[in-house]
PDB file of C-alpha atoms in Angstrom:
ATOM      1  CA  GLN X   4      19.462  33.747 -10.580  1.00 91.00           C
ATOM      2  CA  VAL X   5      17.420  33.495  -7.276  1.00 95.00           C
ATOM      3  CA  GLN X   6      17.621  35.826  -4.282  1.00 97.00           C
ATOM      4  CA  LEU X   7      16.659  34.735  -0.991  1.00 98.00           C
ATOM      5  CA  VAL X   8      16.311  36.974   2.327  1.00 97.00           C
ATOM      6  CA  GLU X   9      15.572  35.156   5.571  1.00 97.00           C
ATOM      7  CA  SER X  10      13.815  36.934   8.534  1.00 97.00           C
ATOM      8  CA  GLY X  11      12.239  35.587  11.840  1.00 98.00           C
ATOM      9  CA  GLY X  12      15.226  34.755  13.914  1.00 97.00           C
ATOM     10  CA  GLY X  13      15.836  35.660  17.435  1.00 97.00           C
ATOM     11  CA  LEU X  14      16.132  34.872  20.967  1.00 98.00           C
ATOM     12  CA  VAL X  15      13.679  32.439  22.579  1.00 98.00           C
ATOM     13  CA  GLN X  16      13.403  30.215  25.835  1.00 98.00           C
ATOM     14  CA  ALA X  17      13.512  26.394  25.475  1.00 98.00           C
ATOM     15  CA  GLY X  18      10.203  25.069  24.757  1.00 98.00           C
ATOM     16  CA  GLY X  19       9.268  28.226  22.786  1.00 98.00           C
ATOM     17  CA  SER X  20       8.537  28.650  19.099  1.00 98.00           C
ATOM     18  CA  LEU X  21       9.502  30.890  16.170  1.00 98.00           C
ATOM     19  CA  ARG X  22       8.663  30.987  12.550  1.00 98.00           C
ATOM     20  CA  LEU X  23      11.451  31.714   9.877  1.00 98.00           C
ATOM     21  CA  SER X  24      10.477  33.222   6.575  1.00 98.00           C
ATOM     22  CA  CYS X  25      12.402  33.113   3.328  1.00 98.00           C
ATOM     23  CA  ALA X  26      11.369  35.625   0.743  1.00 98.00           C
ATOM     24  CA  ALA X  27      12.403  34.521  -2.786  1.00 97.00           C
ATOM     25  CA  SER X  28      12.893  36.688  -5.915  1.00 96.00           C
ATOM     26  CA  GLY X  29      14.195  36.162  -9.360  1.00 94.00           C
ATOM     27  CA  SER X  30      13.857  32.960 -11.348  1.00 91.00           C
ATOM     28  CA  THR X  31      11.928  31.099  -8.839  1.00 91.00           C
ATOM     29  CA  TYR X  32      10.065  29.257 -11.410  1.00 91.00           C
ATOM     30  CA  ASN X  33      13.416  27.034 -11.905  1.00 90.00           C
ATOM     31  CA  VAL X  34      13.662  26.114  -8.333  1.00 94.00           C
ATOM     32  CA  LYS X  35      12.849  22.430  -7.677  1.00 95.00           C
ATOM     33  CA  VAL X  36      13.808  22.027  -4.077  1.00 96.00           C
ATOM     34  CA  TRP X  37      13.455  24.636  -1.303  1.00 97.00           C
ATOM     35  CA  GLY X  38      15.365  23.888   1.825  1.00 97.00           C
ATOM     36  CA  TRP X  39      16.357  25.137   5.204  1.00 98.00           C
ATOM     37  CA  TYR X  40      19.775  24.509   6.737  1.00 98.00           C
ATOM     38  CA  ARG X  41      21.606  25.476   9.935  1.00 98.00           C
ATOM     39  CA  GLN X  42      24.993  25.937  11.136  1.00 98.00           C
ATOM     40  CA  ALA X  43      26.193  26.278  14.984  1.00 96.00           C
ATOM     41  CA  PRO X  44      29.452  27.779  15.779  1.00 92.00           C
ATOM     42  CA  GLY X  45      32.406  25.530  14.977  1.00 94.00           C
ATOM     43  CA  LYS X  46      30.369  23.016  13.303  1.00 96.00           C
ATOM     44  CA  GLN X  47      29.263  22.185   9.533  1.00 97.00           C
ATOM     45  CA  ARG X  48      26.295  23.482   7.888  1.00 97.00           C
ATOM     46  CA  ASP X  49      23.497  20.576   8.169  1.00 97.00           C
ATOM     47  CA  SER X  50      20.263  20.228   6.530  1.00 97.00           C
ATOM     48  CA  VAL X  51      17.217  20.698   8.304  1.00 98.00           C
ATOM     49  CA  ALA X  52      14.250  20.349   6.064  1.00 98.00           C
ATOM     50  CA  PHE X  53      13.327  20.305   2.395  1.00 97.00           C
ATOM     51  CA  ILE X  54      10.067  20.871   0.260  1.00 97.00           C
ATOM     52  CA  SER X  55       9.900  19.890  -3.298  1.00 94.00           C
ATOM     53  CA  ASN X  56       7.733  21.334  -6.034  1.00 84.00           C
ATOM     54  CA  SER X  57       5.479  18.301  -5.490  1.00 81.00           C
ATOM     55  CA  VAL X  58       5.195  19.401  -1.829  1.00 83.00           C
ATOM     56  CA  ASN X  59       6.967  16.403  -0.601  1.00 94.00           C
ATOM     57  CA  THR X  60       8.758  17.274   2.594  1.00 97.00           C
ATOM     58  CA  ASN X  61      11.794  15.754   4.259  1.00 97.00           C
ATOM     59  CA  TYR X  62      13.231  16.508   7.622  1.00 98.00           C
ATOM     60  CA  ALA X  63      16.494  15.814   9.767  1.00 98.00           C
ATOM     61  CA  ASP X  64      15.589  13.327  12.481  1.00 98.00           C
ATOM     62  CA  SER X  65      16.690  15.822  15.136  1.00 97.00           C
ATOM     63  CA  VAL X  66      13.777  18.092  14.074  1.00 98.00           C
ATOM     64  CA  LYS X  67      11.057  15.676  13.263  1.00 98.00           C
ATOM     65  CA  GLY X  68       7.957  16.290  14.834  1.00 97.00           C
ATOM     66  CA  ARG X  69       8.879  19.812  16.098  1.00 98.00           C
ATOM     67  CA  PHE X  70       9.596  21.707  12.840  1.00 98.00           C
ATOM     68  CA  THR X  71       7.232  22.228   9.728  1.00 98.00           C
ATOM     69  CA  ILE X  72       8.285  23.575   6.336  1.00 98.00           C
ATOM     70  CA  SER X  73       5.850  25.063   3.891  1.00 97.00           C
ATOM     71  CA  ARG X  74       5.592  27.471   1.152  1.00 95.00           C
ATOM     72  CA  ASP X  75       3.415  30.010  -0.242  1.00 94.00           C
ATOM     73  CA  ASN X  76       3.663  30.201  -3.939  1.00 91.00           C
ATOM     74  CA  ALA X  77       1.744  33.370  -4.268  1.00 93.00           C
ATOM     75  CA  LYS X  78       3.922  35.210  -1.736  1.00 94.00           C
ATOM     76  CA  ASN X  79       7.145  33.380  -3.024  1.00 94.00           C
ATOM     77  CA  THR X  80       7.927  32.621   0.575  1.00 97.00           C
ATOM     78  CA  VAL X  81       9.035  29.563   2.268  1.00 97.00           C
ATOM     79  CA  TYR X  82       8.452  29.256   5.969  1.00 98.00           C
ATOM     80  CA  LEU X  83       9.930  26.962   8.645  1.00 98.00           C
ATOM     81  CA  GLN X  84       7.940  26.843  11.887  1.00 98.00           C
ATOM     82  CA  MET X  85       9.794  25.782  14.803  1.00 98.00           C
ATOM     83  CA  ASN X  86       8.029  24.279  17.945  1.00 98.00           C
ATOM     84  CA  SER X  87       9.581  22.870  21.151  1.00 98.00           C
ATOM     85  CA  LEU X  88      12.771  24.520  20.761  1.00 98.00           C
ATOM     86  CA  LYS X  89      15.757  23.185  22.460  1.00 98.00           C
ATOM     87  CA  PRO X  90      19.211  24.877  23.227  1.00 97.00           C
ATOM     88  CA  GLU X  91      20.741  22.614  20.656  1.00 97.00           C
ATOM     89  CA  ASP X  92      18.572  24.246  17.816  1.00 98.00           C
ATOM     90  CA  THR X  93      20.757  27.268  18.343  1.00 98.00           C
ATOM     91  CA  ALA X  94      22.361  28.148  15.081  1.00 98.00           C
ATOM     92  CA  VAL X  95      22.302  30.502  11.942  1.00 98.00           C
ATOM     93  CA  TYR X  96      19.539  29.320   9.773  1.00 98.00           C
ATOM     94  CA  TYR X  97      19.825  29.593   5.919  1.00 98.00           C
ATOM     95  CA  CYS X  98      17.343  29.207   3.134  1.00 98.00           C
ATOM     96  CA  SER X  99      18.304  27.366   0.112  1.00 98.00           C
ATOM     97  CA  ALA X 100      16.744  27.044  -3.573  1.00 97.00           C
ATOM     98  CA  ARG X 101      18.008  24.286  -5.745  1.00 95.00           C
ATOM     99  CA  THR X 102      17.533  24.632  -9.553  1.00 91.00           C
ATOM    100  CA  GLY X 103      19.103  21.957 -11.747  1.00 81.00           C
ATOM    101  CA  PRO X 104      22.538  23.300 -11.846  1.00 84.00           C
ATOM    102  CA  SER X 105      22.841  25.655  -8.947  1.00 91.00           C
ATOM    103  CA  ASN X 106      22.112  25.996  -5.357  1.00 94.00           C
ATOM    104  CA  TYR X 107      21.278  29.397  -3.967  1.00 97.00           C
ATOM    105  CA  TRP X 108      21.601  30.602  -0.379  1.00 97.00           C
ATOM    106  CA  GLY X 109      20.388  33.522   1.815  1.00 97.00           C
ATOM    107  CA  GLN X 110      22.450  35.470   4.269  1.00 97.00           C
ATOM    108  CA  GLY X 111      21.143  33.491   7.175  1.00 97.00           C
ATOM    109  CA  THR X 112      19.163  34.416  10.336  1.00 98.00           C
ATOM    110  CA  GLN X 113      20.235  33.826  13.928  1.00 98.00           C
ATOM    111  CA  VAL X 114      18.151  31.586  16.186  1.00 98.00           C
ATOM    112  CA  THR X 115      19.298  31.508  19.768  1.00 98.00           C
ATOM    113  CA  VAL X 116      17.456  29.133  22.328  1.00 98.00           C
ATOM    114  CA  SER X 117      18.017  29.816  25.888  1.00 97.00           C
ATOM    115  CA  SER X 118      17.820  26.998  28.591  1.00 93.00           C
TER     116      SER X 118
END
C-alpha cells in the first residue's frame, strides 16, 4: 500500500507559478513510476507528467516547457513545478504511484488559474 497526500494548489493569475507536492508513505520502495494527472470539470482525467525510478521523465504536450516533475527520495516527495500557467491548466491535480500490479492515488489538490 502507498499513501499519497498532495498539497500546494491554489488560485493564481495567468502567467504565474505554483509548485505542487506529493508526500508519499507506505511501501514506496515498490513504486516504479510516479505521476501527476489532472481533471477539469466535466472532462476525463488526463496525464500531465511522469518520472520513473531511473529518473526518466515524460510530459504531456500541453505542458512541455512549462511544467517540471521531480522527486526527493530522502523526503519521499514528488513535485510538480508549474510555470507560465494558463487558464486551461485549471483542474484538480492528482498524484499517482504505480507499482507492478497497482496504481495509487492521492485525494487531489485544486489549481485555479484566472485570466
